[in-house]
Amino acid sequence: MTHYRNQLSQFWDLLTAPSASLRDVGEQRSARLAASFLLIIAVLDLWGAIARVPRLGWTGALTGGLGVSLFSTLAAYPLTRTKWYHAAIFIFSVSFAATGYYSIITEGAQADHGAIILIYIPISLIVASSFLSPWAVFLLTGLNVGAYISVPFFGGTLPENINAQVGVITLIGFVLIALANFQSNLEKARLKDLQEVNQHLQAVSKQLEQQVAELERFTYTVSHDLKSPLVTIKGFLGMLKKDIQEDQQRKINTDIERIERAAEKMGTLLSELLELSRIGRIAHSPEEVDLTKLAFASLEMLNERIHSNNVTVHIAPDLPTVYGDQTRLREVLENLIDNAAKYMGNQPNPQIEIGKRISGTETIFYVKDNGMGIDPQFHAKIFGLFEKLNPASEGTGIGLALVKRIIETHEGRIWVESDGPGKGSTFCFTINTKG
């Protein structure tokens, strides 16, 4: 049953799908609604015409009021899926009301159906008021009043049965109530859409403000950090020139070493900035990544630092497979492991643990150490660009910003947990575990 219902729903969506030329969401909804309404009217007309076949025959049924309504509705239907759907509704409203008058004039207003025929007129106005401008509805109302008054002049008779008239008025009242509820729900839906768009715009605006602030900080820091090694190089070039003239070989070697270190610092900074700019623009194809294997590969790359600091590393053997850019994810692990090993402080038994924990339906990965720890007030700050809690420490302050951006491009989150200085740190992150 569900299969057939889904097929029917897909078929209906196909019949009412708006044209690609309609880009506004509100217009797309209105066009789809107009197409749906006309299709429903066409189905009801067809059903009514078929029901009259035994009494009037196929010719009589299709040339009667219901047949005329069916053909006019189907003629207007194609326009409802385009930007001309307003014209389609106007054509339908005129032809649908005209069908009622046509039936009254040609078939009379017998008690069994004459009152029902009059429903055509208010329905046409109700549909028009849902889609057209007030002026168009006013014009249609005037045409209907004029046509209603003119019925006797064309040989038609209006229903005289008081019960039939009361029934028609009551039915029209219920239709109007239903329309009012429909319009109210439609306005609520539009208001909800506007609120969602507004919330999205506010979020985008906030994000842009953060990016502008980050760009300003980036510009200032880059100019400062690039200028610093340049000043160093310039200063030692002057000293080198002087030492060469005085043939001070020992000082010459010292000058050259300091110039090389300054150049290396500048090169490292530029390389990391270039790497940061590539995230989100240049990426390898997403693939399944075994995090346990990736952790061991990252550890191998950092073998020298790990051994020189006598760090013991534990990697959980059951880390799940994730889905993403393997190269970027390795950068995440390498940065987090390197940071953990770098900031062990005076810990006599330095340890790093790479593992996972389950929180509800979410898998949280972590790199945990028993090193220096981080004051809670700096937990968010450390992920900023060029943020270093200790300005004298090695590094450029780009590593954790790089990690954060990689995780976010994988639609994940990253944060740090630490009770404070001397109590170790746990860097936690989430990432997509499904392709």
Coordinates of C-alpha atoms in Angstrom, one line a residue, residues 237-393:
L237 CA 72.5 41.2 6.9
G238 CA 73.9 44.5 8.2
M239 CA 75.8 42.7 10.9
L240 CA 77.0 40.1 8.4
K241 CA 78.3 42.8 6.1
K242 CA 80.2 44.3 9.0
D243 CA 81.6 40.9 10.2
I244 CA 82.8 40.0 6.7
Q245 CA 84.6 43.3 6.5
E246 CA 86.2 42.6 9.9
D247 CA 86.8 38.9 8.9
Q248 CA 85.0 37.7 12.1
Q249 CA 84.4 34.1 10.9
R250 CA 82.6 32.9 14.1
K251 CA 80.2 35.8 14.0
I252 CA 79.7 35.3 10.2
N253 CA 78.5 31.8 10.8
T254 CA 76.2 33.0 13.6
D255 CA 74.7 35.7 11.4
I256 CA 74.0 33.2 8.6
E257 CA 72.3 30.7 11.0
R258 CA 70.0 33.4 12.3
I259 CA 69.2 34.6 8.8
E260 CA 68.4 31.0 7.8
R261 CA 66.1 30.6 10.9
A262 CA 64.2 33.8 10.1
A263 CA 63.8 32.7 6.5
E264 CA 62.6 29.3 7.6
K265 CA 60.1 30.9 9.9
M266 CA 58.7 33.0 7.1
G267 CA 58.6 30.0 4.8
T268 CA 56.7 28.0 7.4
L269 CA 54.2 30.8 8.0
L270 CA 53.6 31.2 4.2
S271 CA 53.2 27.5 3.7
E272 CA 50.7 27.1 6.5
L273 CA 48.7 30.2 5.3
L274 CA 48.6 28.7 1.8
E275 CA 47.4 25.3 3.2
L276 CA 44.7 27.1 5.2
S277 CA 43.5 28.9 2.1
R278 CA 43.2 25.7 0.2
I279 CA 40.8 24.0 2.7
G280 CA 37.3 23.9 1.2
R281 CA 38.6 24.8 -2.3
I282 CA 41.1 22.0 -3.1
A283 CA 40.2 18.6 -1.8
H284 CA 40.6 15.0 -2.6
S285 CA 37.5 12.8 -3.4
P286 CA 35.7 11.7 -0.2
E287 CA 36.4 8.1 0.6
E288 CA 36.1 5.6 3.5
V289 CA 38.9 6.1 6.0
D290 CA 39.9 3.7 8.7
L291 CA 40.7 6.0 11.6
T292 CA 42.8 3.4 13.4
K293 CA 45.1 2.9 10.5
L294 CA 45.2 6.7 9.9
A295 CA 46.2 7.3 13.5
F296 CA 49.1 4.9 13.2
A297 CA 50.2 6.5 10.0
S298 CA 50.1 10.0 11.6
L299 CA 52.0 8.7 14.6
E300 CA 54.7 7.4 12.2
M301 CA 55.1 10.9 10.7
L302 CA 55.6 12.3 14.2
N303 CA 58.0 9.6 15.3
E304 CA 60.9 11.9 16.1
R305 CA 59.0 14.3 18.4
I306 CA 57.2 11.4 20.1
H307 CA 60.4 9.6 20.9
S308 CA 62.4 12.7 21.8
N309 CA 59.7 13.6 24.4
N310 CA 59.4 10.0 25.6
V311 CA 55.7 10.1 25.0
T312 CA 53.6 6.9 25.3
V313 CA 50.7 6.8 22.8
H314 CA 47.7 4.5 23.0
I315 CA 45.5 4.1 20.0
A316 CA 42.1 2.4 20.3
P317 CA 41.9 -0.7 18.0
D318 CA 38.2 -0.3 17.3
L319 CA 38.0 3.2 15.8
P320 CA 35.3 3.2 13.2
T321 CA 35.6 3.9 9.5
V322 CA 34.6 7.5 8.6
Y323 CA 33.9 9.2 5.3
G324 CA 35.9 12.1 4.1
D325 CA 39.1 13.5 2.7
Q326 CA 41.9 11.1 3.9
T327 CA 44.7 13.6 3.4
R328 CA 42.9 16.4 5.4
L329 CA 41.9 14.0 8.2
R330 CA 45.5 12.9 8.6
E331 CA 46.4 16.6 9.0
V332 CA 43.8 16.8 11.8
L333 CA 45.4 13.8 13.7
E334 CA 48.9 15.0 13.1
N335 CA 48.2 18.4 14.4
L336 CA 46.4 17.2 17.5
I337 CA 49.0 14.5 18.3
D338 CA 51.9 17.0 17.7
N339 CA 50.2 19.6 19.9
A340 CA 49.7 17.0 22.7
A341 CA 53.3 15.9 22.5
K342 CA 54.6 19.5 22.3
Y343 CA 52.8 20.8 25.4
M344 CA 53.5 18.1 27.9
G345 CA 55.4 20.5 30.2
N346 CA 57.3 18.8 32.9
Q347 CA 55.1 15.7 32.9
P348 CA 57.4 12.8 34.1
N349 CA 55.2 10.1 32.4
P350 CA 53.8 11.8 29.2
Q351 CA 50.9 9.9 27.6
I352 CA 48.6 10.4 24.7
E353 CA 45.4 8.5 24.1
I354 CA 43.5 8.4 20.8
G355 CA 40.0 6.9 21.1
K356 CA 36.2 7.4 20.8
R357 CA 33.1 7.5 23.0
I358 CA 29.4 7.3 22.2
S359 CA 27.1 10.1 23.2
G360 CA 23.5 9.2 22.2
T361 CA 23.6 8.5 18.5
E362 CA 26.8 10.5 18.0
T363 CA 30.4 9.1 17.9
I364 CA 32.9 11.5 19.5
F365 CA 36.6 11.0 18.6
Y366 CA 39.3 12.4 20.9
V367 CA 43.0 12.9 21.4
K368 CA 43.7 13.0 25.1
D369 CA 46.9 14.0 26.9
N370 CA 48.1 14.4 30.5
G371 CA 50.1 17.5 29.7
M372 CA 50.0 21.2 30.6
G373 CA 46.2 21.6 30.3
I374 CA 44.3 24.7 29.2
D375 CA 42.4 27.3 31.3
P376 CA 38.7 27.0 30.6
Q377 CA 38.5 30.7 29.6
F378 CA 40.8 30.0 26.6
H379 CA 38.9 26.9 25.3
A380 CA 37.3 28.7 22.4
K381 CA 40.1 31.2 21.8
I382 CA 42.8 28.5 21.0
F383 CA 40.9 27.7 17.7
G384 CA 41.3 31.2 16.4
L385 CA 43.8 32.1 13.7
F386 CA 47.2 33.0 15.1
E387 CA 46.1 32.4 18.6
K388 CA 48.9 31.3 20.9
L389 CA 48.5 31.1 24.7
N390 CA 52.3 31.5 25.0
P391 CA 53.7 33.9 22.5
A392 CA 57.2 32.5 23.1
S393 CA 56.2 28.9 22.2

